[in-house]
Amino acid sequence: MASILDQYEDSQNIRQHSRVSAANIGITHSGFVNVRLEEEKPIFNKQRIDFSPPEKINHFSVCNNQLCMSLGKDILLRIDLGKPDQPNQIELGRKDDSKVHKLFLDPTGSHLVISLTTNECVYLNRNTQKVRSLSRWRGHLIESIGWNKLIGSETNTGPILVGTSQGIIFEAEISASEGSLFNTNPDQYFKQVHSLEEDGKPAPVCCLEVERGLESKYFIVATTRKRLFQFVGKLAEGSEQQGFSSIFAQNQDLLPSFQEFPVNMGYSEITFYTSKLRSSPKTFAWMMGNGVLYGQLDYVRPDSLLSDVQVWEYTSDIDLNCVKPISIVLTQFHFLLLLPDRVKGICTLNGQVVHEDVFPEKFGTLKKMIKDPITGLVWIYTEKAVFRYHIQREARDVWQMYMNMNKFDLAKEYCKDRPECLDTVLAKEAEHCFQNKRYLESAKCYALTQNYFEEIALRFIEAKQEEALKEFLIKKVTNLKPTEKTQITLLVTWLTELYLNRLGQLETDDGKQHLFLETREEFRTFLKSPKHKECFYNNRNTIYDLLASHGDVDNMVYFSVIMQDYERVISHYCQHDDYSAALDVLSKHCDDKLFYKFSPVLMQHIPKKVVDAWIQMGNRLDPKNLIPALVNYSQMGSMQQINETIRYMEFCVYELDVKDEAIHNYLLSLYAKHKPDSLLWYLEQAGTHVSDIHYDLKYALRLCAEHGYLQACVLVYKIMELYEEAVDLALQVDVDLAKSCADLPEDDEELRKKLWLKIARHVVQEEKDVKKAMNCLSSCNLLKIEDILPFFPDFVTIDHFKEAICNSLEEYNQHIEELKQEMEEATESAKRIREDIQEMRNKYGVVESQEKCATCDFPLLNRPFYLFLCGHMFHYDCLLQEVIPHLSSYKQNKLEELQKKLAATTQTTKSRHRPREEDTVSLGKGQGSREQIKSDIDDIIACECVYCGELMIKSIDKPFIDPQKFDQEMSSWL
């Protein structure tokens, strides 16, 4: 927890930073308002830890949220930062004058190596309280350890590298297990693999780092006071556990690669930055006598790991004689340099000091700065206090630095989520490209900015860079929203004008035909852009005017096709007598209205192709709308046009099965005028019934009569059922044709006889052929010899009629005999009927006393009953109840009426008064009327047995329950 003084100091720093930021508030040239609503926190935010050590802090180490510090002479304090309220204090148990020289904590936070000033080392595992000695390490003052990040675990470090103060590099391995009976030491082995020198003398190994690159290649970085060494080598797959000695062996014959600087300040320190957990470092920074060497790590290079290196020289306030830098920490874009009383933050992009934090003297001299590579937190300690730095949004101003360095791609990368900054970068990039005469690139960048459109356009116009201006307009219109219709319209129209100007310039230059074709294709791609389709359509007249003003007919046609303005395209082709091209457009787009409009012109010049196109269109065209054009050119055109007209009409009638009367009438007229041979065939196949006919019969009759086609007229008369007219006209053509007409009225024998008499009269009186007249008698059974005799002249020999007269007399005799036989059969039938009636009157049935009604199963003789021949017996009322539901409404009403009459007559009969003489006569009459009523009732209800008669058969499909009473019946069962 930070103290009150520290909090006051932090607030002062924040306020100072906010005052600097406030100077940037205002409306920029881009239209973005750069106003920060909250005070922005500094990148490096310091916080003092609420911790008061019982003794002075000697050394400090932190990794993976595990913090270890050496207090006083013999105390080691461990804190799990995830559980800061549970510190763990351990005594090293050293009685001699040994002090802690350095603490080394592995990346997992599990293994702690403590280097003592007595050239000894002890080991402590996170899961134990016991400090164990590393006996094999005795005799060496350990200055650095290169941990194995790949195979190190909580119980075993794997092969690691150890650097001593004498420049020797050892390879070792530490295990947290207790070991075997004979080997209880945690150090598994400890062997020398290399040694480093400076100026021919051993030099302390200040830092060691082991990294793995691509294809099992390993890089080992070791630093002394003035030198930075690199060892590069490969390890076979699966051999990582065997250690790194082979890498040093590969470099033994060659001098190791190193960089050396002249100034020696007695020590050096290297630090690395890793962007993601468990990934390889990307950058490094080495603090040495001449300054800070920093750069990138390139794992692809075969020999050296370092690339893009540069040296940041110490500022004037850092004097190596009195004020030396103590530690260095590298972040993504900065390195922090620890001095005895302050921390400096230097940006690695431009080498500028961007942060300086002075610590109060009360805390004492700053001793060390460490960064937890896992959490990214930076720790600083003095003998009395511990501080922690939080690094927040370090990349917030990086974009501006990259922009000032003209590294615009990187600048844009780091301000993706800040549109006002991105706009500034794009504007700067656009200006940079414009100044360097890279106008097309400048136009692309300007189009993405919010700068004033007019100013940018004028700059390109003044520079006479039409291509760049065009590119700018294209990008600008692409970025506009669909709702900004006015802006889109202006830009699209301007672009069209620019394209047309450019095409006009290139078309006249024979040496630039290839460029002309490319530009034309680009222009056409622009015209058919789906995004601008609506704009082009709404302003198509303006575009047409522009195209016309430049005389660009080809692109006008192309634009018309895009706008589906096929009428304009077809008109263009027709005006230039390219009728086939016009028909191709019609056939391709299948617009029926355009077919109706342009068919007259096309039919005049290419009738066959037009008819082929019509036939291909099929039902999509209405033939009735094509008749005006066909009528026009069939009357004044050549025979080819007439034949094509007939071909299309036949297609409509026979293939499309068109039933429109106008089509059939027109085809009839064409047949009558130009193909009479087909007229009669058409009429015959069209049908003989009026309902099957699709042409106008009266029109057909008049047409055939005008052209003298009598046989066709006879056929039409037959269809119209005007048989007398048909026979009269047929007699002018052929007697056989007249005979076929005379037999047509099959249901009207009188008319048939009349028609045959006409034929006979014609044969006798006109042709005077008696033999043919006799044939008429044999052809029609309605004619007799006596019917046609009046047609013959008075003086004619009977020889021709002799056989006919004899046949007629024989028929009369035969008819008389048939009538006699029928009379005899009728007399016999009447006699048998009278006998049957008499027999029925004497028929009876026997009813036993125990007989029961077939319906109610009560004794039959208790009430009036009926006995049927089938044996069924019913009470009168039971039979009435059974029969009534099966009677029709008429019979039910009649039965009800008869019952009322019967009740009335019964009431009269039961009168208690004695009748007078005149009443007796009326009573007799009433008794007869009563018997008649009962007989009528019997005829209704007892005409047949209800179980054996037709009533039972007819009721087989009736439901057992009346549908109207079904719901009532259902509810009665619930």
mmCIF file of N, CA, C and O in Angstrom, residues 700-755:
data_model
loop_
_atom_site.group_PDB
_atom_site.id
_atom_site.type_symbol
_atom_site.label_atom_id
_atom_site.label_comp_id
_atom_site.label_asym_id
_atom_site.label_seq_id
_atom_site.Cartn_x
_atom_site.Cartn_y
_atom_site.Cartn_z
ATOM 1 N N ALA A 700 -66.069 -17.344 -91.124
ATOM 2 C CA ALA A 700 -65.532 -18.406 -91.977
ATOM 3 C C ALA A 700 -66.465 -18.661 -93.158
ATOM 4 O O ALA A 700 -65.999 -18.852 -94.300
ATOM 5 N N LEU A 701 -67.780 -18.673 -92.907
ATOM 6 C CA LEU A 701 -68.734 -18.911 -93.989
ATOM 7 C C LEU A 701 -68.680 -17.795 -95.025
ATOM 8 O O LEU A 701 -68.657 -18.051 -96.256
ATOM 9 N N ARG A 702 -68.608 -16.554 -94.539
ATOM 10 C CA ARG A 702 -68.538 -15.430 -95.473
ATOM 11 C C ARG A 702 -67.229 -15.464 -96.262
ATOM 12 O O ARG A 702 -67.209 -15.215 -97.475
ATOM 13 N N LEU A 703 -66.137 -15.818 -95.594
ATOM 14 C CA LEU A 703 -64.831 -15.867 -96.246
ATOM 15 C C LEU A 703 -64.806 -16.938 -97.336
ATOM 16 O O LEU A 703 -64.330 -16.699 -98.463
ATOM 17 N N CYS A 704 -65.338 -18.101 -97.013
ATOM 18 C CA CYS A 704 -65.352 -19.196 -97.995
ATOM 19 C C CYS A 704 -66.294 -18.884 -99.160
ATOM 20 O O CYS A 704 -66.001 -19.217 -100.316
ATOM 21 N N ALA A 705 -67.401 -18.215 -98.845
ATOM 22 C CA ALA A 705 -68.355 -17.874 -99.906
ATOM 23 C C ALA A 705 -67.760 -16.828 -100.848
ATOM 24 O O ALA A 705 -67.942 -16.903 -102.086
ATOM 25 N N GLU A 706 -67.038 -15.853 -100.282
ATOM 26 C CA GLU A 706 -66.433 -14.820 -101.121
ATOM 27 C C GLU A 706 -65.425 -15.409 -102.085
ATOM 28 O O GLU A 706 -65.306 -14.948 -103.237
ATOM 29 N N HIS A 707 -64.708 -16.437 -101.651
ATOM 30 C CA HIS A 707 -63.684 -17.028 -102.512
ATOM 31 C C HIS A 707 -64.183 -18.254 -103.256
ATOM 32 O O HIS A 707 -63.403 -18.920 -103.950
ATOM 33 N N GLY A 708 -65.498 -18.581 -103.131
ATOM 34 C CA GLY A 708 -66.090 -19.657 -103.913
ATOM 35 C C GLY A 708 -65.686 -21.049 -103.477
ATOM 36 O O GLY A 708 -65.718 -21.972 -104.300
ATOM 37 N N TYR A 709 -65.361 -21.244 -102.194
ATOM 38 C CA TYR A 709 -64.994 -22.565 -101.676
ATOM 39 C C TYR A 709 -66.259 -23.209 -101.144
ATOM 40 O O TYR A 709 -66.561 -23.168 -99.944
ATOM 41 N N LEU A 710 -67.078 -23.867 -102.112
ATOM 42 C CA LEU A 710 -68.384 -24.397 -101.754
ATOM 43 C C LEU A 710 -68.282 -25.557 -100.775
ATOM 44 O O LEU A 710 -69.081 -25.683 -99.855
ATOM 45 N N GLN A 711 -67.313 -26.426 -100.985
ATOM 46 C CA GLN A 711 -67.173 -27.575 -100.091
ATOM 47 C C GLN A 711 -66.865 -27.124 -98.661
ATOM 48 O O GLN A 711 -67.368 -27.692 -97.690
ATOM 49 N N ALA A 712 -66.025 -26.073 -98.550
ATOM 50 C CA ALA A 712 -65.746 -25.529 -97.229
ATOM 51 C C ALA A 712 -66.996 -24.909 -96.623
ATOM 52 O O ALA A 712 -67.246 -25.031 -95.411
ATOM 53 N N CYS A 713 -67.822 -24.276 -97.484
ATOM 54 C CA CYS A 713 -69.079 -23.698 -96.989
ATOM 55 C C CYS A 713 -69.998 -24.789 -96.457
ATOM 56 O O CYS A 713 -70.656 -24.622 -95.418
ATOM 57 N N VAL A 714 -70.077 -25.927 -97.191
ATOM 58 C CA VAL A 714 -70.907 -27.052 -96.741
ATOM 59 C C VAL A 714 -70.446 -27.531 -95.372
ATOM 60 O O VAL A 714 -71.253 -27.792 -94.468
ATOM 61 N N LEU A 715 -69.142 -27.609 -95.181
ATOM 62 C CA LEU A 715 -68.602 -28.055 -93.897
ATOM 63 C C LEU A 715 -68.987 -27.094 -92.782
ATOM 64 O O LEU A 715 -69.346 -27.513 -91.671
ATOM 65 N N VAL A 716 -68.941 -25.799 -93.038
ATOM 66 C CA VAL A 716 -69.319 -24.818 -92.021
ATOM 67 C C VAL A 716 -70.807 -24.911 -91.713
ATOM 68 O O VAL A 716 -71.224 -24.844 -90.546
ATOM 69 N N TYR A 717 -71.637 -25.099 -92.767
ATOM 70 C CA TYR A 717 -73.085 -25.263 -92.546
ATOM 71 C C TYR A 717 -73.370 -26.467 -91.665
ATOM 72 O O TYR A 717 -74.240 -26.435 -90.791
ATOM 73 N N LYS A 718 -72.642 -27.532 -91.902
ATOM 74 C CA LYS A 718 -72.833 -28.742 -91.100
ATOM 75 C C LYS A 718 -72.524 -28.470 -89.625
ATOM 76 O O LYS A 718 -73.242 -28.930 -88.738
ATOM 77 N N ILE A 719 -71.437 -27.709 -89.381
ATOM 78 C CA ILE A 719 -71.084 -27.399 -87.995
ATOM 79 C C ILE A 719 -72.143 -26.502 -87.364
ATOM 80 O O ILE A 719 -72.486 -26.646 -86.186
ATOM 81 N N MET A 720 -72.699 -25.599 -88.159
ATOM 82 C CA MET A 720 -73.731 -24.693 -87.651
ATOM 83 C C MET A 720 -75.092 -25.380 -87.541
ATOM 84 O O MET A 720 -76.068 -24.741 -87.113
ATOM 85 N N GLU A 721 -75.153 -26.675 -87.957
ATOM 86 C CA GLU A 721 -76.379 -27.485 -87.932
ATOM 87 C C GLU A 721 -77.463 -26.894 -88.820
ATOM 88 O O GLU A 721 -78.670 -27.078 -88.584
ATOM 89 N N LEU A 722 -77.042 -26.192 -89.858
ATOM 90 C CA LEU A 722 -77.965 -25.708 -90.901
ATOM 91 C C LEU A 722 -77.954 -26.745 -92.020
ATOM 92 O O LEU A 722 -77.336 -26.572 -93.082
ATOM 93 N N TYR A 723 -78.673 -27.872 -91.760
ATOM 94 C CA TYR A 723 -78.541 -29.026 -92.654
ATOM 95 C C TYR A 723 -79.229 -28.801 -93.999
ATOM 96 O O TYR A 723 -78.761 -29.293 -95.025
ATOM 97 N N GLU A 724 -80.342 -28.054 -94.009
ATOM 98 C CA GLU A 724 -81.021 -27.796 -95.275
ATOM 99 C C GLU A 724 -80.125 -26.981 -96.201
ATOM 100 O O GLU A 724 -79.972 -27.311 -97.392
ATOM 101 N N GLU A 725 -79.487 -25.927 -95.635
ATOM 102 C CA GLU A 725 -78.586 -25.119 -96.442
ATOM 103 C C GLU A 725 -77.383 -25.941 -96.884
ATOM 104 O O GLU A 725 -76.887 -25.787 -98.022
ATOM 105 N N ALA A 726 -76.919 -26.821 -95.978
ATOM 106 C CA ALA A 726 -75.775 -27.652 -96.346
ATOM 107 C C ALA A 726 -76.121 -28.582 -97.498
ATOM 108 O O ALA A 726 -75.333 -28.753 -98.441
ATOM 109 N N VAL A 727 -77.319 -29.185 -97.439
ATOM 110 C CA VAL A 727 -77.715 -30.120 -98.517
ATOM 111 C C VAL A 727 -77.919 -29.361 -99.815
ATOM 112 O O VAL A 727 -77.481 -29.812 -100.894
ATOM 113 N N ASP A 728 -78.569 -28.200 -99.721
ATOM 114 C CA ASP A 728 -78.801 -27.419 -100.946
ATOM 115 C C ASP A 728 -77.475 -27.057 -101.607
ATOM 116 O O ASP A 728 -77.340 -27.160 -102.843
ATOM 117 N N LEU A 729 -76.486 -26.637 -100.811
ATOM 118 C CA LEU A 729 -75.199 -26.250 -101.379
ATOM 119 C C LEU A 729 -74.400 -27.471 -101.828
ATOM 120 O O LEU A 729 -73.693 -27.425 -102.832
ATOM 121 N N ALA A 730 -74.543 -28.566 -101.072
ATOM 122 C CA ALA A 730 -73.812 -29.790 -101.428
ATOM 123 C C ALA A 730 -74.293 -30.367 -102.742
ATOM 124 O O ALA A 730 -73.516 -30.968 -103.493
ATOM 125 N N LEU A 731 -75.593 -30.206 -103.030
ATOM 126 C CA LEU A 731 -76.121 -30.720 -104.301
ATOM 127 C C LEU A 731 -75.482 -30.013 -105.492
ATOM 128 O O LEU A 731 -75.459 -30.561 -106.598
ATOM 129 N N GLN A 732 -74.959 -28.793 -105.238
ATOM 130 C CA GLN A 732 -74.258 -28.098 -106.315
ATOM 131 C C GLN A 732 -72.853 -28.659 -106.524
ATOM 132 O O GLN A 732 -72.229 -28.395 -107.541
ATOM 133 N N VAL A 733 -72.384 -29.398 -105.522
ATOM 134 C CA VAL A 733 -71.029 -29.943 -105.605
ATOM 135 C C VAL A 733 -71.052 -31.425 -105.934
ATOM 136 O O VAL A 733 -70.468 -31.873 -106.924
ATOM 137 N N ASP A 734 -71.741 -32.187 -105.064
ATOM 138 C CA ASP A 734 -71.708 -33.637 -105.231
ATOM 139 C C ASP A 734 -72.884 -34.219 -104.475
ATOM 140 O O ASP A 734 -73.145 -33.836 -103.327
ATOM 141 N N VAL A 735 -73.598 -35.195 -105.101
ATOM 142 C CA VAL A 735 -74.747 -35.832 -104.470
ATOM 143 C C VAL A 735 -74.309 -36.611 -103.232
ATOM 144 O O VAL A 735 -74.993 -36.626 -102.201
ATOM 145 N N ASP A 736 -73.158 -37.282 -103.312
ATOM 146 C CA ASP A 736 -72.677 -38.051 -102.154
ATOM 147 C C ASP A 736 -72.420 -37.139 -100.956
ATOM 148 O O ASP A 736 -72.667 -37.528 -99.800
ATOM 149 N N LEU A 737 -71.878 -35.926 -101.208
ATOM 150 C CA LEU A 737 -71.676 -34.969 -100.130
ATOM 151 C C LEU A 737 -73.011 -34.581 -99.515
ATOM 152 O O LEU A 737 -73.135 -34.451 -98.287
ATOM 153 N N ALA A 738 -74.049 -34.402 -100.381
ATOM 154 C CA ALA A 738 -75.382 -34.071 -99.883
ATOM 155 C C ALA A 738 -75.953 -35.213 -99.046
ATOM 156 O O ALA A 738 -76.602 -34.987 -98.016
ATOM 157 N N LYS A 739 -75.722 -36.468 -99.478
ATOM 158 C CA LYS A 739 -76.197 -37.613 -98.700
ATOM 159 C C LYS A 739 -75.563 -37.642 -97.310
ATOM 160 O O LYS A 739 -76.236 -37.940 -96.317
ATOM 161 N N SER A 740 -74.247 -37.351 -97.236
ATOM 162 C CA SER A 740 -73.583 -37.345 -95.926
ATOM 163 C C SER A 740 -74.157 -36.267 -95.022
ATOM 164 O O SER A 740 -74.220 -36.437 -93.803
ATOM 165 N N CYS A 741 -74.615 -35.160 -95.615
ATOM 166 C CA CYS A 741 -75.228 -34.103 -94.815
ATOM 167 C C CYS A 741 -76.646 -34.493 -94.370
ATOM 168 O O CYS A 741 -77.078 -34.132 -93.276
ATOM 169 N N ALA A 742 -77.367 -35.239 -95.235
ATOM 170 C CA ALA A 742 -78.755 -35.590 -94.930
ATOM 171 C C ALA A 742 -78.859 -36.546 -93.748
ATOM 172 O O ALA A 742 -79.890 -36.563 -93.056
ATOM 173 N N ASP A 743 -77.850 -37.351 -93.485
ATOM 174 C CA ASP A 743 -77.899 -38.317 -92.380
ATOM 175 C C ASP A 743 -77.487 -37.719 -91.034
ATOM 176 O O ASP A 743 -77.529 -38.423 -90.023
ATOM 177 N N LEU A 744 -77.085 -36.457 -91.003
ATOM 178 C CA LEU A 744 -76.569 -35.871 -89.761
ATOM 179 C C LEU A 744 -77.642 -35.663 -88.694
ATOM 180 O O LEU A 744 -77.391 -35.968 -87.519
ATOM 181 N N PRO A 745 -78.827 -35.149 -88.990
ATOM 182 C CA PRO A 745 -79.837 -34.982 -87.930
ATOM 183 C C PRO A 745 -80.448 -36.318 -87.516
ATOM 184 O O PRO A 745 -81.579 -36.650 -87.923
ATOM 185 N N GLU A 746 -79.763 -37.087 -86.725
ATOM 186 C CA GLU A 746 -80.187 -38.439 -86.370
ATOM 187 C C GLU A 746 -81.427 -38.435 -85.491
ATOM 188 O O GLU A 746 -82.239 -39.369 -85.554
ATOM 189 N N ASP A 747 -81.589 -37.421 -84.647
ATOM 190 C CA ASP A 747 -82.723 -37.403 -83.723
ATOM 191 C C ASP A 747 -83.988 -36.818 -84.335
ATOM 192 O O ASP A 747 -85.047 -36.854 -83.700
ATOM 193 N N ASP A 748 -83.887 -36.265 -85.524
ATOM 194 C CA ASP A 748 -85.048 -35.631 -86.169
ATOM 195 C C ASP A 748 -85.340 -36.368 -87.481
ATOM 196 O O ASP A 748 -84.790 -36.031 -88.539
ATOM 197 N N GLU A 749 -86.217 -37.414 -87.379
ATOM 198 C CA GLU A 749 -86.503 -38.235 -88.568
ATOM 199 C C GLU A 749 -87.260 -37.442 -89.634
ATOM 200 O O GLU A 749 -87.066 -37.650 -90.831
ATOM 201 N N GLU A 750 -88.085 -36.535 -89.168
ATOM 202 C CA GLU A 750 -88.853 -35.730 -90.130
ATOM 203 C C GLU A 750 -87.933 -34.887 -90.992
ATOM 204 O O GLU A 750 -88.098 -34.804 -92.215
ATOM 205 N N LEU A 751 -86.875 -34.259 -90.308
ATOM 206 C CA LEU A 751 -85.929 -33.443 -91.056
ATOM 207 C C LEU A 751 -85.095 -34.313 -91.983
ATOM 208 O O LEU A 751 -84.822 -33.930 -93.132
ATOM 209 N N ARG A 752 -84.693 -35.501 -91.504
ATOM 210 C CA ARG A 752 -83.903 -36.388 -92.362
ATOM 211 C C ARG A 752 -84.698 -36.764 -93.605
ATOM 212 O O ARG A 752 -84.166 -36.772 -94.721
ATOM 213 N N LYS A 753 -85.953 -37.080 -93.386
ATOM 214 C CA LYS A 753 -86.799 -37.461 -94.530
ATOM 215 C C LYS A 753 -86.922 -36.309 -95.516
ATOM 216 O O LYS A 753 -86.842 -36.496 -96.744
ATOM 217 N N LYS A 754 -87.048 -35.106 -94.956
ATOM 218 C CA LYS A 754 -87.175 -33.925 -95.822
ATOM 219 C C LYS A 754 -85.902 -33.716 -96.639
ATOM 220 O O LYS A 754 -85.959 -33.396 -97.835
ATOM 221 N N LEU A 755 -84.724 -33.910 -95.987
ATOM 222 C CA LEU A 755 -83.460 -33.730 -96.690
ATOM 223 C C LEU A 755 -83.285 -34.790 -97.777
ATOM 224 O O LEU A 755 -82.806 -34.486 -98.882
#
